PDB file of C-alpha atoms in Angstrom:
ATOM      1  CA  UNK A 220     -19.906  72.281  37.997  1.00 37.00           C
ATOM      2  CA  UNK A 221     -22.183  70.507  40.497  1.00 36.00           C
ATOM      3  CA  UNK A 222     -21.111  68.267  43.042  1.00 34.00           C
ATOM      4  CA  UNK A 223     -17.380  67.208  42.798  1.00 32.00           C
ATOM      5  CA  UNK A 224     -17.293  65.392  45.957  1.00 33.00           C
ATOM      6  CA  UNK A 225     -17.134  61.872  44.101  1.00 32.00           C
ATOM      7  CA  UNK A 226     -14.640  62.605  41.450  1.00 34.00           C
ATOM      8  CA  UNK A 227     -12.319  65.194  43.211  1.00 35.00           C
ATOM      9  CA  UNK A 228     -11.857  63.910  46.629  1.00 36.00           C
ATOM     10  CA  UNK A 229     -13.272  67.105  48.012  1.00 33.00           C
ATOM     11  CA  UNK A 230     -16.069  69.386  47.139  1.00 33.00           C
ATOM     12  CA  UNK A 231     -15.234  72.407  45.491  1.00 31.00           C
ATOM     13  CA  UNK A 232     -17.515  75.766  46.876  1.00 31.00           C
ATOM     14  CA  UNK A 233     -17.185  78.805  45.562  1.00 30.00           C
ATOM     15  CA  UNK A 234     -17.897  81.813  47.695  1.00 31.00           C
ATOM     16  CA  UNK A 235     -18.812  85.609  47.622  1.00 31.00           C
ATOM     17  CA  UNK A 236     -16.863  86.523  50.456  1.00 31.00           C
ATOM     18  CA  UNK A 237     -14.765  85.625  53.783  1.00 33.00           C
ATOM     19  CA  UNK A 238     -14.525  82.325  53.686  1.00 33.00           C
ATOM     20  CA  UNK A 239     -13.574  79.462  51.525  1.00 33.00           C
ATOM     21  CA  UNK A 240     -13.462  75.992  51.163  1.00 31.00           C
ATOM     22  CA  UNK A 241     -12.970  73.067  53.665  1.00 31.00           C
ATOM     23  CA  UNK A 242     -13.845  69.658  52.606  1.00 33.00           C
ATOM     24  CA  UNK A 243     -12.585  66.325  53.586  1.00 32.00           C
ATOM     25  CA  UNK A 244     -10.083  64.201  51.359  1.00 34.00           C
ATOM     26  CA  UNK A 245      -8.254  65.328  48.330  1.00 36.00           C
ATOM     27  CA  UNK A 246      -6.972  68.832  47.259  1.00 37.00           C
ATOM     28  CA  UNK A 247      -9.730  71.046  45.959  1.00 37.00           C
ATOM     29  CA  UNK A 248      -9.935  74.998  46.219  1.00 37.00           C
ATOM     30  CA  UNK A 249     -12.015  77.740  46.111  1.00 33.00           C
ATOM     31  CA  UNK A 250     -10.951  81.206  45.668  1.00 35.00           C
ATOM     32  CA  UNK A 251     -12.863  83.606  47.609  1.00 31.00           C
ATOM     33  CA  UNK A 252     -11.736  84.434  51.288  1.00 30.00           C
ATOM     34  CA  UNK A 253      -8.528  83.295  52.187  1.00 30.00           C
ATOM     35  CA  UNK A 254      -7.024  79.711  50.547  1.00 31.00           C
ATOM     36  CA  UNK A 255      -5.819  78.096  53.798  1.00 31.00           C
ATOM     37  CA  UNK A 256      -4.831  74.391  54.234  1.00 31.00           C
ATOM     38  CA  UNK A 257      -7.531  72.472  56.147  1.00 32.00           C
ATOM     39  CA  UNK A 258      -5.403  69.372  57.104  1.00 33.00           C
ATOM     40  CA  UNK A 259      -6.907  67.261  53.900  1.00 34.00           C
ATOM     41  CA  UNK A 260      -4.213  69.262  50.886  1.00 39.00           C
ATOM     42  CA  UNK A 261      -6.344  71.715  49.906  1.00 41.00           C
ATOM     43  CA  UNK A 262      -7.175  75.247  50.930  1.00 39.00           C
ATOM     44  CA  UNK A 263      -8.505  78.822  50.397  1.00 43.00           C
ATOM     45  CA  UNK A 264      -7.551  81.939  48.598  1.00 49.00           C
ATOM     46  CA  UNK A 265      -7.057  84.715  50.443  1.00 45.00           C
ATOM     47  CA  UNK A 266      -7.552  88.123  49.068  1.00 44.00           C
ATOM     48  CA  UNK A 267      -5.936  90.845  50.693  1.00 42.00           C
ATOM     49  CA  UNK A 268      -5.336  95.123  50.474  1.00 41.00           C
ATOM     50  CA  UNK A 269      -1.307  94.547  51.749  1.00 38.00           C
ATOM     51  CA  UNK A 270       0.151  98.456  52.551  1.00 37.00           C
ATOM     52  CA  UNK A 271       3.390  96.994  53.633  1.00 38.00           C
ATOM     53  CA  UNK A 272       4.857  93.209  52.315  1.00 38.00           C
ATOM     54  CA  UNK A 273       3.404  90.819  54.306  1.00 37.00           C
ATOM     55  CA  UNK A 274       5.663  88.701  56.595  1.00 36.00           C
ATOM     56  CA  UNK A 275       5.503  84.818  55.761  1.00 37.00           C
ATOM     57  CA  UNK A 276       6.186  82.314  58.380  1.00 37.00           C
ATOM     58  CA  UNK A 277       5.768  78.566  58.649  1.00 39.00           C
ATOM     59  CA  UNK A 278       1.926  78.067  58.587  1.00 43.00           C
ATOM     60  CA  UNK A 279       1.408  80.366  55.731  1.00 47.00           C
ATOM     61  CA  UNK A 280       3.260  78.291  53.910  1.00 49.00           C
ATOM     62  CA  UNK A 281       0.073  76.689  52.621  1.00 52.00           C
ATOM     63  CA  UNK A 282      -1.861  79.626  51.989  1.00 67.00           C
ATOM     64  CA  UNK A 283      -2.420  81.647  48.490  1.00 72.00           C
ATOM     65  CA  UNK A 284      -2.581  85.288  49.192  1.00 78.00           C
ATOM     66  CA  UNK A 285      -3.803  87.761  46.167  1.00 80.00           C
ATOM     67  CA  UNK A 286      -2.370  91.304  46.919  1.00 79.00           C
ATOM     68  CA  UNK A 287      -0.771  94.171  45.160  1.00 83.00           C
ATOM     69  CA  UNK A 288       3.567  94.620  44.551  1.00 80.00           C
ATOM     70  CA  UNK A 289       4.522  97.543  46.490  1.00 80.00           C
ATOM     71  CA  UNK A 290       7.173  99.916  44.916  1.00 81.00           C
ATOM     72  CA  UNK A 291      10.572  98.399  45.851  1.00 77.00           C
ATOM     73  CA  UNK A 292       9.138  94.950  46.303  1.00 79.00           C
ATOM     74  CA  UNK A 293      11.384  91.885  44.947  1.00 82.00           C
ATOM     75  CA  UNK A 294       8.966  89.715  42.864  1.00 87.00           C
ATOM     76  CA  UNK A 295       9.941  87.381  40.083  1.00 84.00           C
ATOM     77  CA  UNK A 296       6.832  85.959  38.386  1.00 88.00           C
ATOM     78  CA  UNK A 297       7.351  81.685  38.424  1.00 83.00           C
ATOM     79  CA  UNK A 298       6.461  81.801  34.558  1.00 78.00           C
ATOM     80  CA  UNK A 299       9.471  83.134  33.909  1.00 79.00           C
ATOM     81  CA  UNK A 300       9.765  82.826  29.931  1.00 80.00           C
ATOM     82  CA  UNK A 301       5.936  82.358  29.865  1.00 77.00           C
ATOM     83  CA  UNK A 302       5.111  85.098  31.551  1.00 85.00           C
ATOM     84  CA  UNK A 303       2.161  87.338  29.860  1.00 79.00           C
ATOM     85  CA  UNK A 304       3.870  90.726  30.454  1.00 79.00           C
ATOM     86  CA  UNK A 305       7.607  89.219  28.934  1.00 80.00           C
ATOM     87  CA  UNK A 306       9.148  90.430  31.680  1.00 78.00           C
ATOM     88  CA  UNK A 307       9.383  88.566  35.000  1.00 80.00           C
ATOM     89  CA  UNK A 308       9.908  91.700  37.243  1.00 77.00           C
ATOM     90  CA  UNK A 309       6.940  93.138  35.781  1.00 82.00           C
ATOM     91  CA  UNK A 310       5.882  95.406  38.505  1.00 78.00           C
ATOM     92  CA  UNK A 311       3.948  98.471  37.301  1.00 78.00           C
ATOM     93  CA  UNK A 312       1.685 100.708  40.007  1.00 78.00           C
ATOM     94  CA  UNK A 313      -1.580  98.873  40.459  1.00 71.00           C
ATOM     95  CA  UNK A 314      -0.340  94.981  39.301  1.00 82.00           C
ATOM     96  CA  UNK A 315      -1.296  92.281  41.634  1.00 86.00           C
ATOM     97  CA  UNK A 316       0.610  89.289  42.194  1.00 84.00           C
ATOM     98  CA  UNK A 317      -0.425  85.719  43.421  1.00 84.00           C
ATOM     99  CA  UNK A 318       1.421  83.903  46.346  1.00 84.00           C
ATOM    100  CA  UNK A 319       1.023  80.101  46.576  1.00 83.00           C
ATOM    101  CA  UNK A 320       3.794  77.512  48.367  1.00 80.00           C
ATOM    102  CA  UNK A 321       6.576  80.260  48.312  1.00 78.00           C
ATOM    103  CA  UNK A 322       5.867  81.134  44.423  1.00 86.00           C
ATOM    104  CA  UNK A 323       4.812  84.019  42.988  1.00 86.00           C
ATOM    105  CA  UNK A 324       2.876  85.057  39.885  1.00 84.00           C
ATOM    106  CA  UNK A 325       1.670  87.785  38.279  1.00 85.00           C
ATOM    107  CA  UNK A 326      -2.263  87.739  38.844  1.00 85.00           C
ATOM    108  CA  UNK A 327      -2.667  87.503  34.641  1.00 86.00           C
ATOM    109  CA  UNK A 328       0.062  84.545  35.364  1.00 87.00           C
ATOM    110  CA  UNK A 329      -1.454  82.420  37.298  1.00 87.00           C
ATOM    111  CA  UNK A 330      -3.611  80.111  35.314  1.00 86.00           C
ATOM    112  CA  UNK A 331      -4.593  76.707  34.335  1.00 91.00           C
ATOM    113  CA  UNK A 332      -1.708  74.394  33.134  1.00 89.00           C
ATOM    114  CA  UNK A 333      -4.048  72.539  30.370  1.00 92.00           C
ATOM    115  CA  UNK A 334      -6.898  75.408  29.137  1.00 92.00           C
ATOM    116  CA  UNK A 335      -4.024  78.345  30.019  1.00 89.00           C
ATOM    117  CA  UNK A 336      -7.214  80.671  30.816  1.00 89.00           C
ATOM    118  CA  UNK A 337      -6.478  82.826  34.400  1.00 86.00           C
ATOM    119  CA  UNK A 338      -7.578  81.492  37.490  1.00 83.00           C
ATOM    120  CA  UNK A 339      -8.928  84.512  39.036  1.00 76.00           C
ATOM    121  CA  UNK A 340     -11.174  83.680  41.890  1.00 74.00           C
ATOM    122  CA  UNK A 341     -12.471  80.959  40.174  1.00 79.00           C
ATOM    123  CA  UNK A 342     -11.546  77.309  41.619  1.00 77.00           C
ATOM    124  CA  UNK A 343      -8.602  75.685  41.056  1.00 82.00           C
ATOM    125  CA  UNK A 344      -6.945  72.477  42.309  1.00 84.00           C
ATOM    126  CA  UNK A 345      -2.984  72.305  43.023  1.00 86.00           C
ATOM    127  CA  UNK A 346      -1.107  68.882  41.548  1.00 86.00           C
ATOM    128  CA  UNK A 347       2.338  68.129  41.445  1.00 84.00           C
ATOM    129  CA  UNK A 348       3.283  71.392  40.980  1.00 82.00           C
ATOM    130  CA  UNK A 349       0.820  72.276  38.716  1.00 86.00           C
ATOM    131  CA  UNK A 350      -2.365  74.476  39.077  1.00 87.00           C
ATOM    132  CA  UNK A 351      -5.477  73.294  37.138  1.00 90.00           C
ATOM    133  CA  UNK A 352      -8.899  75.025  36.937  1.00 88.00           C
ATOM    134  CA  UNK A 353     -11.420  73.178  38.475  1.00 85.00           C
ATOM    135  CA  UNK A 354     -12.979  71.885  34.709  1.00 87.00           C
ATOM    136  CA  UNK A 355      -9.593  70.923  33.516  1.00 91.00           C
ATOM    137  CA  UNK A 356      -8.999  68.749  36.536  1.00 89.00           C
ATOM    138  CA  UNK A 357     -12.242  66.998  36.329  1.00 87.00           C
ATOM    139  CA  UNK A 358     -11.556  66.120  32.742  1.00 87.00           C
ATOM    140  CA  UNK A 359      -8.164  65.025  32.698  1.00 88.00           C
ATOM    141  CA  UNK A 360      -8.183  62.944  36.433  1.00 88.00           C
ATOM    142  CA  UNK A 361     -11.834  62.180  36.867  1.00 86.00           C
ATOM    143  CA  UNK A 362     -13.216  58.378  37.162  1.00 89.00           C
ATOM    144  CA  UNK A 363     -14.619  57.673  33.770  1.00 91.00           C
ATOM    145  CA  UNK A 364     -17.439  54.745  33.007  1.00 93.00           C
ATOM    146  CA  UNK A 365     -15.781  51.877  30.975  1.00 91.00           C
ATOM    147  CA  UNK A 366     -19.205  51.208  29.350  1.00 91.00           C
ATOM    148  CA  UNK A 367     -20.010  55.017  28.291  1.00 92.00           C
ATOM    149  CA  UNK A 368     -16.653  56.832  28.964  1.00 90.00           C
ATOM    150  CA  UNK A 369     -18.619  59.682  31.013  1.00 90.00           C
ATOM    151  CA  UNK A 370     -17.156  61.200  34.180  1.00 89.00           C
ATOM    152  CA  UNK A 371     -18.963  59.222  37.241  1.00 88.00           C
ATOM    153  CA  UNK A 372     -19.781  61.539  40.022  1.00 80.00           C
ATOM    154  CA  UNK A 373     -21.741  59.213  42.492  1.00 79.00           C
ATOM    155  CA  UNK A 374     -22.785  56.193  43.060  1.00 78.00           C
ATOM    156  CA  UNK A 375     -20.122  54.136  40.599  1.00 86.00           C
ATOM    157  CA  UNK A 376     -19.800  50.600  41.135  1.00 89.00           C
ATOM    158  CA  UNK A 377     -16.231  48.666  40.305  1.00 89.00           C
ATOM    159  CA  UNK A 378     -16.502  45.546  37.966  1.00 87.00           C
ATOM    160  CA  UNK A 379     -13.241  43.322  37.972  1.00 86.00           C
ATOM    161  CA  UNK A 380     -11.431  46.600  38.816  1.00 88.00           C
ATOM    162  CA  UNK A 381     -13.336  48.625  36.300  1.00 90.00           C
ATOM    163  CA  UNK A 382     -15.476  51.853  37.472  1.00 92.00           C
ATOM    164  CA  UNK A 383     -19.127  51.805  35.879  1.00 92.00           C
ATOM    165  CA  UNK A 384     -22.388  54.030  36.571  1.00 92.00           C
ATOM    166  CA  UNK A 385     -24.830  52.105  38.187  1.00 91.00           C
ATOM    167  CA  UNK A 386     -27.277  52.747  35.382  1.00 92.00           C
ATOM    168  CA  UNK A 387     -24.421  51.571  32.926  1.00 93.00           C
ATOM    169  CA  UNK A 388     -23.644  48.127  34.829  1.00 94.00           C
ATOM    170  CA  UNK A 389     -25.956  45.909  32.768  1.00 94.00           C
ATOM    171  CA  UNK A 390     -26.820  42.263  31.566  1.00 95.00           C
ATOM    172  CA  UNK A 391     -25.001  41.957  28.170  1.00 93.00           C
ATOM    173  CA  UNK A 392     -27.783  40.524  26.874  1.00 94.00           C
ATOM    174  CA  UNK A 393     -31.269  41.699  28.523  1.00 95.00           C
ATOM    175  CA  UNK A 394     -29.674  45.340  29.486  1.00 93.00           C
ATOM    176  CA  UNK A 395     -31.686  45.091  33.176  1.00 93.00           C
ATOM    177  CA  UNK A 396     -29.516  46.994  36.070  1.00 92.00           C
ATOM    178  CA  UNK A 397     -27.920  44.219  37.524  1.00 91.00           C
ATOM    179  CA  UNK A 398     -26.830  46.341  41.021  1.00 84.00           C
ATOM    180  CA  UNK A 399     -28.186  44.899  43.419  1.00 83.00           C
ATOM    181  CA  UNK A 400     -28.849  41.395  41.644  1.00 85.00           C
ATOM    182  CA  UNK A 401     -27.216  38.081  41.197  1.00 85.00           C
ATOM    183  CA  UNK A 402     -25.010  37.853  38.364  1.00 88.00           C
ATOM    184  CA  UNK A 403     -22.101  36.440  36.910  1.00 86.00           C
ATOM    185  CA  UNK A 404     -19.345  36.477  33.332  1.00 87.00           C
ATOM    186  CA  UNK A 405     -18.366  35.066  30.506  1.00 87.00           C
ATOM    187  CA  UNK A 406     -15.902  36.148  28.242  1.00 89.00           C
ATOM    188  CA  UNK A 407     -15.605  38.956  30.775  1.00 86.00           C
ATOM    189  CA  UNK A 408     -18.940  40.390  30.114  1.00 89.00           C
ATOM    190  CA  UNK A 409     -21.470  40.633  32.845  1.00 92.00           C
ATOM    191  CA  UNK A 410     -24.775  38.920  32.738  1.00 92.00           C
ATOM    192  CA  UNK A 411     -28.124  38.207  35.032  1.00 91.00           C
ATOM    193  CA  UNK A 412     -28.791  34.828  36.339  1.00 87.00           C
ATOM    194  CA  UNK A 413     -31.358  34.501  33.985  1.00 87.00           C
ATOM    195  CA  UNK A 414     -29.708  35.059  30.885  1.00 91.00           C
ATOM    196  CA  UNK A 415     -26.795  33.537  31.554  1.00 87.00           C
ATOM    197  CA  UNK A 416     -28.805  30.087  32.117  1.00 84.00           C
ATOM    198  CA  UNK A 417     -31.110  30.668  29.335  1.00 85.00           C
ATOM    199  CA  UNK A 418     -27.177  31.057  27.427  1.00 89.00           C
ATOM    200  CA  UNK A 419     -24.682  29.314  28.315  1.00 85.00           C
ATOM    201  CA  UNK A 420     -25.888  26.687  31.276  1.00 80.00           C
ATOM    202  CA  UNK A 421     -25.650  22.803  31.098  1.00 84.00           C
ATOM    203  CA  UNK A 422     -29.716  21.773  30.992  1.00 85.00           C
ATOM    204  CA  UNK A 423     -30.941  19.103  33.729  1.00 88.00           C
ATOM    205  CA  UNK A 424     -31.921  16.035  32.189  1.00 87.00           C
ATOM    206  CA  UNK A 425     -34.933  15.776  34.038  1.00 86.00           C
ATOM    207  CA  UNK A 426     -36.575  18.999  34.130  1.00 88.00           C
ATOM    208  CA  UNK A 427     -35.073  20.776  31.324  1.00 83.00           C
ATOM    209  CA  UNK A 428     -34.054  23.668  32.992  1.00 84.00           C
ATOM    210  CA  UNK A 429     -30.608  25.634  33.252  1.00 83.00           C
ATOM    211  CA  UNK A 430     -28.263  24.707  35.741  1.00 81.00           C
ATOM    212  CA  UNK A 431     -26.138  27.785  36.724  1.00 72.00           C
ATOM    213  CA  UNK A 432     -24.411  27.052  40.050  1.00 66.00           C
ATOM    214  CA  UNK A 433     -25.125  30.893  40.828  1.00 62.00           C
ATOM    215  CA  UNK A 434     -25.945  31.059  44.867  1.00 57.00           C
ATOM    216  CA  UNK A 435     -24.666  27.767  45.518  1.00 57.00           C
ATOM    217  CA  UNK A 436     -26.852  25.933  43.542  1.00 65.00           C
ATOM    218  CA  UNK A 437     -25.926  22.086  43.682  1.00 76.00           C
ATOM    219  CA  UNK A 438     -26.070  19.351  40.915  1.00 79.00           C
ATOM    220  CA  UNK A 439     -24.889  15.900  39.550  1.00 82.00           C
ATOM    221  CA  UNK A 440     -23.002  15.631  36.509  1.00 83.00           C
ATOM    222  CA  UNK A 441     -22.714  11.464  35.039  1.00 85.00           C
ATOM    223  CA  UNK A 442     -22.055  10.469  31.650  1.00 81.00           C
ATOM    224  CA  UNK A 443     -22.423  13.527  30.140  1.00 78.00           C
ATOM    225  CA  UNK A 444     -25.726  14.346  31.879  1.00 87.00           C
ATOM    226  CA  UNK A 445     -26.621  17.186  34.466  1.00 87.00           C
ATOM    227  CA  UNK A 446     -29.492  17.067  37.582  1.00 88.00           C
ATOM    228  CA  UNK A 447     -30.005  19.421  39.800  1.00 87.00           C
ATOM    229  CA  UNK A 448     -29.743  18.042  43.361  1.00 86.00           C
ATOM    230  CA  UNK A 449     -33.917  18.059  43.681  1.00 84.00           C
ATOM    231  CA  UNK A 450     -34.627  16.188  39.968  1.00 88.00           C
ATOM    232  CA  UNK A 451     -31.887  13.374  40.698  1.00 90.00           C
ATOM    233  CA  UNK A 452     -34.732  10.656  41.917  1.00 90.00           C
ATOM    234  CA  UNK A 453     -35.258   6.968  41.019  1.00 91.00           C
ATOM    235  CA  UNK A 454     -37.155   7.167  37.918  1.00 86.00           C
ATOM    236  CA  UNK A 455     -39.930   3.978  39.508  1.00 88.00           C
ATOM    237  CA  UNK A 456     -40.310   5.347  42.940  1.00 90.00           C
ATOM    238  CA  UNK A 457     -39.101   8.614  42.892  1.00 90.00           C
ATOM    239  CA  UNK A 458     -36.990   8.687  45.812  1.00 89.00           C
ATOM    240  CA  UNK A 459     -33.639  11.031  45.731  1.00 88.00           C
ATOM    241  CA  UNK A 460     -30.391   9.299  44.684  1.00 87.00           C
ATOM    242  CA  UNK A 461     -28.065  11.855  46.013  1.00 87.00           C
ATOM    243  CA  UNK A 462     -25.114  10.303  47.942  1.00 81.00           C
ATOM    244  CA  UNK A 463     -26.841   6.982  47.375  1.00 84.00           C
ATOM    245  CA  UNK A 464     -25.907   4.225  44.847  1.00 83.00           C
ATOM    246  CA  UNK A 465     -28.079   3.839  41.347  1.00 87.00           C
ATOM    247  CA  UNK A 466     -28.631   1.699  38.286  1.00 81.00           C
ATOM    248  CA  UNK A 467     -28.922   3.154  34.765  1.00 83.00           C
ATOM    249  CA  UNK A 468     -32.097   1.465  32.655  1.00 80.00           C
ATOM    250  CA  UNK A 469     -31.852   2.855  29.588  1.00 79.00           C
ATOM    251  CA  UNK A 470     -32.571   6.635  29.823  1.00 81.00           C
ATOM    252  CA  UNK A 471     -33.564   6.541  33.406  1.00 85.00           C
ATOM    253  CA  UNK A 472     -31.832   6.147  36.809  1.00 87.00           C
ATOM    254  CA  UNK A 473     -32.954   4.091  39.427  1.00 88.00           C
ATOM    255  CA  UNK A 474     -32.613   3.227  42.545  1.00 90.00           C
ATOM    256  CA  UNK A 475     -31.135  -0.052  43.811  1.00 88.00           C
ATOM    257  CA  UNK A 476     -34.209  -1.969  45.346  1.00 86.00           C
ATOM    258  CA  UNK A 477     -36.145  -0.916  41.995  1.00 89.00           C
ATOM    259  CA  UNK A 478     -33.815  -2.069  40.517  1.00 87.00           C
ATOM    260  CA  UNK A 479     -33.797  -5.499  42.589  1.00 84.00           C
ATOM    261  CA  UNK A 480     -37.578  -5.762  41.523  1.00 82.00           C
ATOM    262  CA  UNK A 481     -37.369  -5.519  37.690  1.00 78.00           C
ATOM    263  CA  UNK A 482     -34.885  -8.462  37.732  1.00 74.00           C
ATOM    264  CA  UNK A 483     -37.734 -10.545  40.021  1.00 63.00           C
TER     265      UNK A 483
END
């Protein structure tokens, strides 16, 4: 399965013997050792030889225990009208039953709520009551890429709320990876600086170039005409206009003592 830690809340090991699973976060499981509650909702399986039933008390509460029905045992399997063996107090010499949050289950029982295949000692997650195989869960609760619908697993980035792989996140227009770079929308699609100037941006009148506004970029809009901050000079002496007064002659803008001298 590879590395679930991303898209399950907890990374899911699976183990020859003894031990487990403990992760941090969400609720996956691995059946091996023992399935005991680590303090983040998941656990281990535990897989016992039981001679005698086993006495449950309050911190087993959270623990799945694989053993075999003794003669005499009361068992109902939770399947009830599902159960694989049509008869909830199934209980022939040599069947094994599954204990998990005070239910029970034939072994054959206890399986995947979606695919239906048994769980075995394979991995499985617990949700709202439900048991999923590790697969299942991934595909029916993982984070999916709006771009290419594929389950992300790392290193996602959110969009306006939206989850996309990093490799996925992408100028509309030029396609470059824009993690990492300045960018900004229209029409709710993402693109770079560059595009989105060469697209969409009012020119400057002087220098012909785009004027995007992205990273604070200044400029001065007048009768339908755009400067950036660093073009808006007198058109005779060059000097900036910016906060100052100015004249219009014709096409160009001048300052005020310019101005004063083509009237002389």
């Amino acid at each position: 399965m590879g590395d679930l830690a991303d898209v399950l809340g907890r990374k899911l090991t699976l183990k020859n013997g003894g031990g487990g699973c403990n992760g941090s976060g969400g609720g996956g499981l691995s059946l091996s050792g023992g399935l005991k509650n680590g303090g983040g909702g998941g656990g281990k399986l535990i897989t016992k030889k039981v001679t005698q039933p086993m006495r449950r008390n309050e911190t087993e509460d959270d623990i799945a225990i694989l053993s075999m029905i003794m003669p005499g045992e009361k068992f109902r399997c939770h399947m009830a009208e599902d159960c694989v063996f049509g008869d909830v107090y199934h209980n022939s010499l040599g069947t094994k039953k599954m204990e998990y949050k005070t239910r029970q289950w034939h072994e054959k029982c206890f399986a995947c709520c979606v695919c239906k295949n048994s769980i075995g000692t394979k991995s499985f997650i617990p949700r709202e009551q439900e048991i999923y195989c590790a697969g299942c869960y991934e595909e029916k609760f993982a984070t999916r890429c709006v771009k290419c619908t594929k389950i992300i697993t790392s290193g996602g980035v959110t969009y306006k709320n939206d989850p996309w792989h990093r490799e996925c996140f992408t100028c509309t227009n030029c396609n470059n990876q824009l993690q990492g770079q300045r960018f900004t929308s229209k029409d709710d699609k993402p693109y770079c600086a560059d595009c989105y100037g060469e697209l969409f941006a009012k020119r400057c009148f002087t220098c012909s170039k785009p004027i995007t506004g992205i990273g604070g970029t200044r400029f001065i809009s007048f009768e339908e005409r755009h400067w950036h901050n660093n073009c808006f000079n007198c058109g005779s002496c060059k000097a900036s206009l910016v906060g100052r007064g100015f004249i219009t002659d014709g096409d160009d803008i001048i300052c005020p003592d310019c101005a004063k001298q083509k009237l002389m």
